[in-house]
Amino acid sequence: MDHLRSEKMCFVQLIIPAESARLAVTYLGELGLLQFKDLNEDKSPFQRIFVNQVKRCSEMSRKLRFFNDQINKAGVKSSVRPAMQPDIDLEELEAKLREHENDLLEMNTNSEKLLQTYNELLEFKMVLSKAGGILASSHNHAAPAERELDEHIYDKEMDDGNAYLLEQGVHLGASENSGVKFVSGIILKSKAMAFERMLFRATRGNMFFNQAPAGEPVTDPISGEEVEKTVFVVFFSGDQAKAKILKICGSFGASCYPVPEEMVKQRQIFREVSGRLADLEATLDAGIQHRNKALESVGSQLRRWTIMVKKEKAVYDTLNMLNFDVTKKCLVGEGWCPIFAKSQIKDVLQRATLHSNSQVGIIFHEMDTIDSPPTYFQTDKFTNAFQEIVDAYGIARYEEANPAVYSVITFPFLFAVMFGDWGHGICLLLGACVLILREKKLSSQRMNVERKPAVMHILLGSLKSVIPILLEWTQVGVEVDLSYPF
């Protein structure tokens, strides 16, 4: 009969000394049988007593979320250490989190700078390779005015001007006596056509544009995303044209890299860039390993620290609901508790007084009130699920009949009426039996992302063992609907 009606409640008042207030609220929260009333409803959250402690807990929660995001992003698998770690207080935890955050931010900054330099050198290497081929082909060009390049098709007027420009560059090279110069770089493939058109208009056609695909996706040094790019070489004449071309390159986000015309210098720079890339790869790998080790050490304690910070924040949020008596240096709180829990609450308050070494005990006494008491239903492992289903629709009033007791029978029956596939129902029943038999083993594990595949493996294993039985039943004439996907 205890489950049919809500528990009888009583309104109590607590007078807690300031030195034992935190421990008292912590122990009461672990007991979970006292609901405090907010005595500071007229105050904003920033006007309450323990607002600074709540801010500290919120900042630590932000750092813990940052660590969790970094661990998930790096794909580091951290397991809880089996050895018991020494307990730490809030100040030590705050200092540890600050130290870990600063170290991790510094490692991320250094890694980003190194990665940006690596991507720039990789682009430079591609430009050296592709632009060197373009320059070599221009030197081997016979320079007839009627010949067209394979990459572009121009009209007759453009062809004549570009052929003359290319001919001049081939015969005279890039020496000081020659007026032909070139700019090489790399640009997004999607912008190459508009980039070429803008260069042609800005120089009034006095340029020659050649391009070659990079061949593989390139990581952009600025955005960090993999994109397709095109290596280009622009031949031009005059310093004014060079200034215009460089401005257009900047506006289109193109990266310009110096490429010497001599093949010997190109090969020398290519070897130097390849050596620097190898060194940067080794440095980046060492930095990633060091960062992963730091994340593993943090991840092994992350769950423990998160629970600790959440508890501390909940304690200070509750303390902000109490009134502070300045003259007596104590906190006054009011709340509701079940009548059967009064003795347990008194024991908890006495334990908090002893552990805080307080000279004054905590006063606990009942009070009369005209307010309506809250509803409290005492549940167990079996009835808790049905109680949560009923509470999702609405909570019964004080001392009203509890619908969860009747839903223990009606809910499975109505679910069976709606879900008429009894073959599928047998599969669900067997899966539930597997979970019940392994309840102790599964309840001792953390149901996080890493544990979900194990649970799914158990369920799928039970379904695989059930399917042959159902198929055998269908052969002997029992009608089983297997249309639903398992």
Tab-separated table of C-alpha atoms in Angstrom:
chain	number	residue	atom	x	y	z
A	1	MET	CA	0.000	0.000	0.000
A	2	ASP	CA	3.016	2.323	0.227
A	3	HIS	CA	3.025	2.785	-3.542
A	4	LEU	CA	-0.669	3.647	-3.876
A	5	ARG	CA	-0.475	7.050	-2.162
A	6	SER	CA	2.177	9.730	-1.937
A	7	GLU	CA	4.216	9.892	1.246
A	8	LYS	CA	3.075	12.158	4.060
A	9	MET	CA	5.229	15.283	4.159
A	10	CYS	CA	6.193	17.758	6.859
A	11	PHE	CA	7.532	21.314	6.623
A	12	VAL	CA	10.843	21.733	8.484
A	13	GLN	CA	13.295	24.504	9.267
A	14	LEU	CA	17.059	24.168	9.536
A	15	ILE	CA	19.403	26.597	11.298
A	16	ILE	CA	22.884	25.708	10.122
A	17	PRO	CA	26.142	27.294	11.340
A	18	ALA	CA	28.198	28.826	8.534
A	19	GLU	CA	31.180	26.498	9.041
A	20	SER	CA	29.087	23.330	8.608
A	21	ALA	CA	26.642	24.581	5.946
A	22	ARG	CA	28.498	23.163	2.934
A	23	LEU	CA	28.954	19.687	4.416
A	24	ALA	CA	25.367	19.609	5.663
A	25	VAL	CA	23.929	20.444	2.234
A	26	THR	CA	26.312	17.939	0.600
A	27	TYR	CA	25.170	15.094	2.846
A	28	LEU	CA	21.517	16.075	2.455
A	29	GLY	CA	21.943	16.050	-1.319
A	30	GLU	CA	23.414	12.554	-1.209
A	31	LEU	CA	20.475	11.429	0.942
A	32	GLY	CA	17.938	13.011	-1.427
A	33	LEU	CA	15.022	13.219	1.020
A	34	LEU	CA	14.771	16.975	1.609
A	35	GLN	CA	13.433	19.587	-0.812
A	36	PHE	CA	14.597	23.111	0.028
A	37	LYS	CA	12.398	26.125	-0.498
A	38	ASP	CA	13.917	29.161	-2.188
A	39	LEU	CA	13.901	31.936	0.394
A	40	ASN	CA	15.613	34.417	-1.959
A	41	GLU	CA	13.126	34.570	-4.799
A	42	ASP	CA	13.239	38.359	-4.807
A	43	LYS	CA	17.010	38.374	-5.469
A	44	SER	CA	18.700	37.866	-8.792
A	45	PRO	CA	21.392	35.188	-9.139
A	46	PHE	CA	24.117	37.871	-8.930
A	47	GLN	CA	22.805	39.212	-5.600
A	48	ARG	CA	23.053	35.950	-3.708
A	49	ILE	CA	25.703	35.017	-1.180
A	50	PHE	CA	27.631	32.269	-2.945
A	51	VAL	CA	27.561	33.754	-6.441
A	52	ASN	CA	31.375	33.733	-6.706
A	53	GLN	CA	31.553	30.029	-5.902
A	54	VAL	CA	28.894	29.299	-8.539
A	55	LYS	CA	30.911	31.295	-11.094
A	56	ARG	CA	34.022	29.305	-10.236
A	57	CYS	CA	32.160	26.036	-10.703
A	58	SER	CA	30.730	27.243	-14.016
A	59	GLU	CA	34.214	28.171	-15.224
A	60	MET	CA	35.542	24.752	-14.223
A	61	SER	CA	32.636	23.116	-16.045
A	62	ARG	CA	33.580	25.066	-19.164
A	63	LYS	CA	37.161	23.820	-18.917
A	64	LEU	CA	35.980	20.238	-18.466
A	65	ARG	CA	33.771	20.542	-21.558
A	66	PHE	CA	36.777	21.916	-23.432
A	67	PHE	CA	38.848	18.890	-22.383
A	68	ASN	CA	36.055	16.543	-23.424
A	69	ASP	CA	35.790	18.186	-26.852
A	70	GLN	CA	39.541	17.981	-27.343
A	71	ILE	CA	39.589	14.300	-26.364
A	72	ASN	CA	36.749	13.479	-28.755
A	73	LYS	CA	38.350	15.515	-31.544
A	74	ALA	CA	41.705	13.781	-31.095
A	75	GLY	CA	40.064	10.351	-30.860
A	76	VAL	CA	41.898	9.519	-27.635
A	77	LYS	CA	40.476	6.538	-25.747
A	78	SER	CA	40.829	7.178	-22.039
A	79	SER	CA	39.954	4.621	-19.394
A	80	VAL	CA	39.355	5.200	-15.707
A	81	ARG	CA	42.403	4.270	-13.693
A	82	PRO	CA	41.800	1.268	-11.430
A	83	ALA	CA	43.931	2.704	-8.634
A	84	MET	CA	42.123	5.013	-6.232
A	85	GLN	CA	43.175	8.607	-6.677
A	86	PRO	CA	43.614	10.855	-3.618
A	87	ASP	CA	40.764	13.219	-2.912
A	88	ILE	CA	41.319	16.845	-3.758
A	89	ASP	CA	39.426	19.937	-2.764
A	90	LEU	CA	37.918	22.550	-5.049
A	91	GLU	CA	40.922	24.896	-4.911
A	92	GLU	CA	43.377	22.173	-5.927
A	93	LEU	CA	41.081	21.046	-8.726
A	94	GLU	CA	40.731	24.612	-9.983
A	95	ALA	CA	44.518	25.029	-10.076
A	96	LYS	CA	44.937	21.702	-11.882
A	97	LEU	CA	42.329	22.560	-14.492
A	98	ARG	CA	43.917	25.968	-15.078
A	99	GLU	CA	47.334	24.373	-15.536
A	100	HIS	CA	46.038	21.679	-17.905
A	101	GLU	CA	44.091	24.230	-19.945
A	102	ASN	CA	47.097	26.546	-20.342
A	103	ASP	CA	49.321	23.650	-21.392
A	104	LEU	CA	46.752	22.363	-23.862
A	105	LEU	CA	46.125	25.816	-25.351
A	106	GLU	CA	49.864	26.360	-25.760
A	107	MET	CA	50.252	22.972	-27.460
A	108	ASN	CA	47.307	23.727	-29.757
A	109	THR	CA	48.756	27.118	-30.687
A	110	ASN	CA	52.174	25.665	-31.482
A	111	SER	CA	50.613	22.813	-33.427
A	112	GLU	CA	48.479	25.215	-35.479
A	113	LYS	CA	51.504	27.368	-36.323
A	114	LEU	CA	53.549	24.334	-37.327
A	115	LEU	CA	50.680	22.919	-39.352
A	116	GLN	CA	50.187	26.242	-41.131
A	117	THR	CA	53.894	26.375	-41.977
A	118	TYR	CA	53.743	22.763	-43.163
A	119	ASN	CA	50.791	23.483	-45.463
A	120	GLU	CA	52.504	26.567	-46.854
A	121	LEU	CA	55.654	24.572	-47.593
A	122	LEU	CA	53.561	21.837	-49.183
A	123	GLU	CA	51.940	24.422	-51.447
A	124	PHE	CA	55.369	25.866	-52.232
A	125	LYS	CA	56.570	22.390	-53.181
A	126	MET	CA	53.634	21.932	-55.535
A	127	VAL	CA	54.209	25.360	-57.078
A	128	LEU	CA	57.898	24.530	-57.613
A	129	SER	CA	56.986	21.255	-59.297
A	130	LYS	CA	54.157	22.502	-61.527
A	131	ALA	CA	55.517	25.985	-62.281
A	132	GLY	CA	58.927	24.514	-63.037
A	133	GLY	CA	57.312	22.296	-65.633
A	134	ILE	CA	55.480	25.287	-67.139
A	135	LEU	CA	58.680	27.317	-67.300
A	136	ALA	CA	60.583	24.402	-68.833
A	137	SER	CA	57.924	23.973	-71.494
A	138	SER	CA	58.073	27.709	-72.257
A	139	HIS	CA	61.838	27.478	-72.821
A	140	ASN	CA	61.359	24.552	-75.182
A	141	HIS	CA	58.662	26.428	-77.050
A	142	ALA	CA	59.451	27.134	-80.688
A	143	ALA	CA	57.542	30.406	-80.457
A	144	PRO	CA	55.481	30.325	-83.682
A	145	ALA	CA	52.762	32.979	-83.497
A	146	GLU	CA	50.070	30.603	-84.669
A	147	ARG	CA	50.639	27.909	-82.025
A	148	GLU	CA	48.101	27.664	-79.211
A	149	LEU	CA	48.610	26.210	-75.734
A	150	ASP	CA	46.544	23.183	-74.780
A	151	GLU	CA	45.239	24.793	-71.587
A	152	HIS	CA	43.559	27.857	-73.184
A	153	ILE	CA	41.904	28.957	-76.412
A	154	TYR	CA	41.955	32.668	-77.186
A	155	ASP	CA	40.770	34.667	-80.150
A	156	LYS	CA	43.127	35.725	-82.911
A	157	GLU	CA	43.970	39.127	-81.467
A	158	MET	CA	44.828	37.705	-78.033
A	159	ASP	CA	46.845	34.904	-79.633
A	160	ASP	CA	49.077	37.297	-81.540
A	161	GLY	CA	49.883	39.381	-78.459
A	162	ASN	CA	50.552	36.386	-76.197
A	163	ALA	CA	52.683	34.644	-78.841
A	164	TYR	CA	54.851	37.746	-79.165
A	165	LEU	CA	55.148	37.993	-75.372
A	166	LEU	CA	56.061	34.332	-75.022
A	167	GLU	CA	58.534	34.564	-77.889
A	168	GLN	CA	60.254	37.498	-76.221
A	169	GLY	CA	60.421	35.627	-72.930
A	170	VAL	CA	61.850	32.506	-74.546
A	171	HIS	CA	64.611	34.244	-76.446
A	172	LEU	CA	65.587	36.777	-73.825
A	173	GLY	CA	64.655	34.890	-70.608
A	174	ALA	CA	64.109	36.761	-67.373
A	175	SER	CA	67.266	38.788	-67.462
A	176	GLU	CA	67.421	42.492	-66.767
A	177	ASN	CA	67.527	43.237	-70.487
A	178	SER	CA	64.210	41.429	-70.969
A	179	GLY	CA	60.959	43.151	-70.086
A	180	VAL	CA	59.082	39.859	-69.487
A	181	LYS	CA	58.598	38.753	-65.908
A	182	PHE	CA	56.349	36.213	-64.234
A	183	VAL	CA	54.476	35.611	-60.988
A	184	SER	CA	53.761	32.067	-59.792
A	185	GLY	CA	51.389	30.879	-57.116
A	186	ILE	CA	48.408	28.711	-56.269
A	187	ILE	CA	44.682	29.493	-56.130
A	188	LEU	CA	41.396	27.715	-55.538
A	189	LYS	CA	40.262	25.766	-58.572
A	190	SER	CA	36.798	27.334	-58.402
A	191	LYS	CA	38.298	30.847	-58.643
A	192	ALA	CA	40.800	30.165	-61.412
A	193	MET	CA	38.545	31.205	-64.316
A	194	ALA	CA	37.395	34.455	-62.701
A	195	PHE	CA	40.979	35.138	-61.628
A	196	GLU	CA	42.248	34.777	-65.198
A	197	ARG	CA	39.484	36.990	-66.540
A	198	MET	CA	40.251	39.719	-63.998
A	199	LEU	CA	43.967	39.603	-64.812
A	200	PHE	CA	43.236	39.941	-68.527
A	201	ARG	CA	41.004	42.964	-67.980
A	202	ALA	CA	43.344	44.677	-65.512
A	203	THR	CA	46.392	44.355	-67.804
A	204	ARG	CA	44.394	45.028	-70.997
A	205	GLY	CA	45.470	41.682	-72.371
A	206	ASN	CA	49.206	42.327	-71.841
A	207	MET	CA	49.806	39.117	-69.950
A	208	PHE	CA	50.021	35.391	-70.570
A	209	PHE	CA	48.278	33.048	-68.090
A	210	ASN	CA	49.163	29.386	-67.750
A	211	GLN	CA	47.845	26.926	-65.176
A	212	ALA	CA	48.143	23.317	-64.096
A	213	PRO	CA	46.048	21.356	-61.589
A	214	ALA	CA	47.692	20.615	-58.251
A	215	GLY	CA	46.811	16.947	-58.723
A	216	GLU	CA	45.564	16.210	-55.192
A	217	PRO	CA	43.511	18.005	-52.534
A	218	VAL	CA	45.510	20.614	-50.644
A	219	THR	CA	44.961	21.709	-47.051
A	220	ASP	CA	44.448	25.451	-47.092
A	221	PRO	CA	46.867	27.136	-44.635
A	222	ILE	CA	44.266	29.712	-43.564
A	223	SER	CA	40.999	27.764	-43.314
A	224	GLY	CA	42.540	24.345	-42.630
A	225	GLU	CA	40.118	22.620	-45.025
A	226	GLU	CA	41.033	20.294	-47.846
A	227	VAL	CA	40.304	21.993	-51.176
A	228	GLU	CA	41.258	21.559	-54.820
A	229	LYS	CA	43.721	24.154	-56.052
A	230	THR	CA	45.414	25.158	-59.282
A	231	VAL	CA	48.991	26.281	-59.792
A	232	PHE	CA	49.332	29.299	-62.080
A	233	VAL	CA	52.092	31.264	-63.766
A	234	VAL	CA	51.379	34.791	-65.090
A	235	PHE	CA	53.816	36.282	-67.631
A	236	PHE	CA	53.713	40.073	-67.891
A	237	SER	CA	55.793	43.112	-68.733
A	238	GLY	CA	56.315	46.241	-66.615
A	239	ASP	CA	56.280	47.135	-62.919
A	240	GLN	CA	52.766	48.616	-63.040
A	241	ALA	CA	51.369	45.337	-64.329
A	242	LYS	CA	53.180	43.506	-61.521
A	243	ALA	CA	51.592	45.720	-58.868
A	244	LYS	CA	48.138	45.151	-60.368
A	245	ILE	CA	48.660	41.379	-60.561
A	246	LEU	CA	49.804	41.161	-56.943
A	247	LYS	CA	46.783	43.144	-55.748
A	248	ILE	CA	44.447	40.876	-57.710
A	249	CYS	CA	46.177	37.811	-56.225
A	250	GLY	CA	45.579	39.183	-52.739
A	251	SER	CA	41.921	39.938	-53.418
A	252	PHE	CA	41.298	36.424	-54.778
A	253	GLY	CA	43.096	34.747	-51.879
A	254	ALA	CA	45.854	33.375	-54.097
A	255	SER	CA	49.196	32.526	-52.485
A	256	CYS	CA	52.242	33.686	-54.468
A	257	TYR	CA	55.560	31.854	-54.111
A	258	PRO	CA	58.930	32.841	-55.665
A	259	VAL	CA	60.130	30.345	-58.258
A	260	PRO	CA	63.548	30.900	-59.864
A	261	GLU	CA	63.843	30.497	-63.592
A	262	GLU	CA	67.047	28.442	-63.505
A	263	MET	CA	66.479	24.709	-63.209
A	264	VAL	CA	69.479	24.264	-60.903
A	265	LYS	CA	68.084	26.730	-58.370
A	266	GLN	CA	64.640	25.130	-58.642
A	267	ARG	CA	66.042	21.720	-57.787
A	268	GLN	CA	68.079	23.137	-54.915
A	269	ILE	CA	65.056	24.912	-53.410
A	270	PHE	CA	62.926	21.806	-54.006
A	271	ARG	CA	65.378	19.684	-51.978
A	272	GLU	CA	65.478	22.277	-49.189
A	273	VAL	CA	61.677	22.441	-49.027
A	274	SER	CA	61.424	18.627	-48.994
A	275	GLY	CA	63.912	18.473	-46.109
A	276	ARG	CA	62.006	21.071	-44.109
A	277	LEU	CA	58.764	19.202	-44.745
A	278	ALA	CA	60.290	15.986	-43.395
A	279	ASP	CA	61.511	17.814	-40.274
A	280	LEU	CA	58.100	19.398	-39.752
A	281	GLU	CA	56.378	16.027	-40.109
A	282	ALA	CA	58.581	14.568	-37.382
A	283	THR	CA	57.959	17.602	-35.154
A	284	LEU	CA	54.200	17.435	-35.704
A	285	ASP	CA	54.111	13.706	-34.930
A	286	ALA	CA	56.057	14.243	-31.711
A	287	GLY	CA	53.747	17.106	-30.733
A	288	ILE	CA	50.648	15.006	-31.415
A	289	GLN	CA	51.981	12.147	-29.290
A	290	HIS	CA	52.807	14.516	-26.433
A	291	ARG	CA	49.354	16.107	-26.701
A	292	ASN	CA	47.622	12.724	-26.751
A	293	LYS	CA	49.482	11.655	-23.613
A	294	ALA	CA	48.367	14.850	-21.874
A	295	LEU	CA	44.772	14.231	-22.992
A	296	GLU	CA	44.932	10.631	-21.768
A	297	SER	CA	46.062	11.762	-18.320
A	298	VAL	CA	43.221	14.285	-18.214
A	299	GLY	CA	40.669	11.850	-19.636
A	300	SER	CA	41.385	9.262	-16.960
A	301	GLN	CA	40.172	11.755	-14.339
A	302	LEU	CA	37.631	13.656	-16.447
A	303	ARG	CA	34.533	11.789	-15.295
A	304	ARG	CA	35.548	12.011	-11.639
A	305	TRP	CA	36.268	15.737	-11.904
A	306	THR	CA	33.013	16.384	-13.772
A	307	ILE	CA	30.952	14.689	-11.071
A	308	MET	CA	32.826	16.601	-8.387
A	309	VAL	CA	32.235	19.981	-10.062
A	310	LYS	CA	28.557	19.228	-10.686
A	311	LYS	CA	28.092	18.305	-7.031
A	312	GLU	CA	29.854	21.435	-5.835
A	313	LYS	CA	27.784	23.642	-8.130
A	314	ALA	CA	24.558	21.967	-6.963
A	315	VAL	CA	25.610	22.494	-3.325
A	316	TYR	CA	26.266	26.212	-3.820
A	317	ASP	CA	23.059	26.627	-5.822
A	318	THR	CA	21.209	25.134	-2.860
A	319	LEU	CA	23.076	27.325	-0.372
A	320	ASN	CA	21.959	30.359	-2.391
A	321	MET	CA	18.372	29.371	-1.559
A	322	LEU	CA	19.010	29.856	2.182
A	323	ASN	CA	18.873	33.060	4.216
A	324	PHE	CA	22.042	34.292	5.856
A	325	ASP	CA	21.690	35.634	9.384
A	326	VAL	CA	24.533	38.120	9.842
A	327	THR	CA	24.126	38.537	13.597
A	328	LYS	CA	24.168	34.818	14.411
A	329	LYS	CA	26.488	33.844	11.511
A	330	CYS	CA	24.268	31.016	10.404
A	331	LEU	CA	22.106	29.984	7.447
A	332	VAL	CA	18.385	29.469	7.753
A	333	GLY	CA	16.676	27.065	5.392
A	334	GLU	CA	13.187	25.714	4.978
A	335	GLY	CA	11.919	22.726	3.054
A	336	TRP	CA	9.803	19.603	2.820
A	337	CYS	CA	10.697	16.061	3.742
A	338	PRO	CA	8.783	12.776	4.195
A	339	ILE	CA	7.821	12.004	7.757
A	340	PHE	CA	9.637	8.665	7.695
A	341	ALA	CA	12.898	10.422	6.721
A	342	LYS	CA	13.167	12.736	9.740
A	343	SER	CA	15.399	10.386	11.674
A	344	GLN	CA	17.701	9.877	8.679
A	345	ILE	CA	17.980	13.639	8.149
A	346	LYS	CA	18.869	14.202	11.805
A	347	ASP	CA	21.610	11.569	11.601
A	348	VAL	CA	23.012	13.216	8.477
A	349	LEU	CA	23.014	16.660	10.103
A	350	GLN	CA	24.763	15.291	13.183
A	351	ARG	CA	27.411	13.665	10.991
A	352	ALA	CA	27.948	16.965	9.152
A	353	THR	CA	28.457	18.753	12.491
A	354	LEU	CA	31.088	16.230	13.580
A	355	HIS	CA	32.989	16.265	10.268
A	356	SER	CA	33.077	20.069	10.124
A	357	ASN	CA	34.343	20.346	13.736
A	358	SER	CA	31.617	22.816	14.528
A	359	GLN	CA	31.038	23.786	18.172
A	360	VAL	CA	27.339	24.453	17.521
A	361	GLY	CA	24.943	21.797	16.306
A	362	ILE	CA	22.394	22.133	13.503
A	363	ILE	CA	18.856	22.876	14.663
A	364	PHE	CA	16.131	20.830	12.957
A	365	HIS	CA	12.466	21.297	13.847
A	366	GLU	CA	9.027	21.114	12.244
A	367	MET	CA	6.919	24.133	11.354
A	368	ASP	CA	3.289	24.760	10.507
A	369	THR	CA	2.428	26.113	7.079
A	370	ILE	CA	-0.597	26.607	4.859
A	371	ASP	CA	1.311	25.771	1.663
A	372	SER	CA	0.424	22.599	-0.181
A	373	PRO	CA	3.094	19.898	0.267
A	374	PRO	CA	4.880	18.450	-2.764
A	375	THR	CA	4.225	14.928	-4.004
A	376	TYR	CA	6.749	12.228	-3.212
A	377	PHE	CA	6.370	8.613	-4.307
A	378	GLN	CA	8.766	6.043	-2.966
A	379	THR	CA	9.877	3.773	-5.804
A	380	ASP	CA	12.169	0.822	-6.274
A	381	LYS	CA	14.101	-0.683	-9.178
A	382	PHE	CA	10.977	-2.173	-10.748
A	383	THR	CA	8.445	0.646	-10.300
A	384	ASN	CA	10.854	3.499	-11.079
A	385	ALA	CA	10.505	3.098	-14.861
A	386	PHE	CA	6.691	3.163	-14.732
A	387	GLN	CA	6.758	6.123	-12.341
A	388	GLU	CA	8.914	8.112	-14.785
A	389	ILE	CA	6.486	7.316	-17.631
A	390	VAL	CA	3.543	8.621	-15.580
A	391	ASP	CA	5.476	11.693	-14.380
A	392	ALA	CA	6.242	12.572	-17.991
A	393	TYR	CA	2.499	13.220	-18.510
A	394	GLY	CA	1.810	14.780	-15.101
A	395	ILE	CA	2.490	14.422	-11.387
A	396	ALA	CA	-0.353	13.524	-9.061
A	397	ARG	CA	-1.376	15.926	-6.298
A	398	TYR	CA	-0.457	15.408	-2.659
A	399	GLU	CA	-1.919	12.165	-1.208
A	400	GLU	CA	-3.656	11.436	-4.520
A	401	ALA	CA	-3.760	7.885	-5.890
A	402	ASN	CA	-0.607	6.955	-7.783
A	403	PRO	CA	-1.388	5.936	-11.414
A	404	ALA	CA	2.042	4.290	-11.755
A	405	VAL	CA	0.864	1.294	-9.720
A	406	TYR	CA	-1.906	0.526	-12.223
A	407	SER	CA	0.324	1.264	-15.222
A	408	VAL	CA	2.521	-1.668	-14.197
A	409	ILE	CA	-0.284	-3.879	-15.588
A	410	THR	CA	-2.060	-1.607	-18.068
A	411	PHE	CA	0.989	-0.274	-19.889
A	412	PRO	CA	2.375	-3.664	-21.027
A	413	PHE	CA	-1.160	-4.741	-21.980
A	414	LEU	CA	-1.884	-1.610	-24.041
A	415	PHE	CA	1.549	-1.812	-25.634
A	416	ALA	CA	0.832	-5.408	-26.615
A	417	VAL	CA	-2.527	-4.338	-28.126
A	418	MET	CA	-0.857	-1.647	-30.223
A	419	PHE	CA	2.085	-3.861	-31.111
A	420	GLY	CA	0.359	-6.983	-32.353
A	421	ASP	CA	3.410	-8.716	-33.817
A	422	TRP	CA	3.953	-11.398	-31.174
A	423	GLY	CA	7.032	-12.756	-32.955
A	424	HIS	CA	8.715	-9.402	-32.574
A	425	GLY	CA	7.402	-9.316	-29.014
A	426	ILE	CA	9.162	-12.599	-28.245
A	427	CYS	CA	12.418	-11.094	-29.520
A	428	LEU	CA	11.972	-8.081	-27.242
A	429	LEU	CA	11.160	-10.381	-24.315
A	430	LEU	CA	14.272	-12.474	-24.848
A	431	GLY	CA	16.376	-9.327	-25.215
A	432	ALA	CA	14.931	-7.980	-21.955
A	433	CYS	CA	15.682	-11.299	-20.234
A	434	VAL	CA	19.313	-11.072	-21.379
A	435	LEU	CA	19.577	-7.568	-19.922
A	436	ILE	CA	17.978	-8.681	-16.644
A	437	LEU	CA	20.349	-11.636	-16.304
A	438	ARG	CA	23.347	-9.386	-16.918
A	439	GLU	CA	22.027	-6.516	-14.794
A	440	LYS	CA	24.868	-6.496	-12.273
A	441	LYS	CA	27.560	-6.601	-14.941
A	442	LEU	CA	25.969	-3.855	-17.046
A	443	SER	CA	25.126	-1.610	-14.084
A	444	SER	CA	28.764	-1.575	-12.999
A	445	GLN	CA	29.839	-0.158	-16.360
A	446	ARG	CA	29.574	3.375	-17.662
A	447	MET	CA	26.919	3.679	-20.346
A	448	ASN	CA	28.884	6.089	-22.500
A	449	VAL	CA	29.672	6.048	-26.197
A	450	GLU	CA	32.318	3.358	-25.773
A	451	ARG	CA	29.912	0.976	-24.003
A	452	LYS	CA	26.990	1.320	-26.391
A	453	PRO	CA	28.452	-0.991	-29.071
A	454	ALA	CA	28.909	-3.694	-26.418
A	455	VAL	CA	25.235	-3.488	-25.423
A	456	MET	CA	24.172	-3.556	-29.073
A	457	HIS	CA	26.392	-6.597	-29.589
A	458	ILE	CA	24.575	-8.397	-26.769
A	459	LEU	CA	21.160	-7.523	-28.200
A	460	LEU	CA	22.138	-8.546	-31.723
A	461	GLY	CA	23.575	-11.802	-30.415
A	462	SER	CA	20.301	-12.628	-28.681
A	463	LEU	CA	18.326	-11.788	-31.823
A	464	LYS	CA	20.552	-14.042	-33.940
A	465	SER	CA	19.815	-16.935	-31.610
A	466	VAL	CA	16.064	-16.251	-31.779
A	467	ILE	CA	15.729	-15.976	-35.572
A	468	PRO	CA	16.407	-19.710	-36.284
A	469	ILE	CA	13.766	-20.671	-33.713
A	470	LEU	CA	11.209	-18.399	-35.359
A	471	LEU	CA	12.050	-19.799	-38.776
A	472	GLU	CA	11.586	-23.327	-37.428
A	473	TRP	CA	8.171	-22.346	-36.059
A	474	THR	CA	7.113	-21.035	-39.455
A	475	GLN	CA	7.975	-24.406	-40.989
A	476	VAL	CA	5.714	-26.312	-38.569
A	477	GLY	CA	2.759	-24.054	-39.304
A	478	VAL	CA	2.977	-21.354	-36.671
A	479	GLU	CA	2.249	-17.972	-38.252
A	480	VAL	CA	4.936	-15.480	-37.347
A	481	ASP	CA	5.178	-12.030	-38.957
A	482	LEU	CA	8.813	-11.370	-39.843
A	483	SER	CA	8.112	-8.284	-41.913
A	484	TYR	CA	9.581	-5.911	-39.343
A	485	PRO	CA	13.337	-5.314	-39.670
A	486	PHE	CA	15.410	-6.548	-36.733
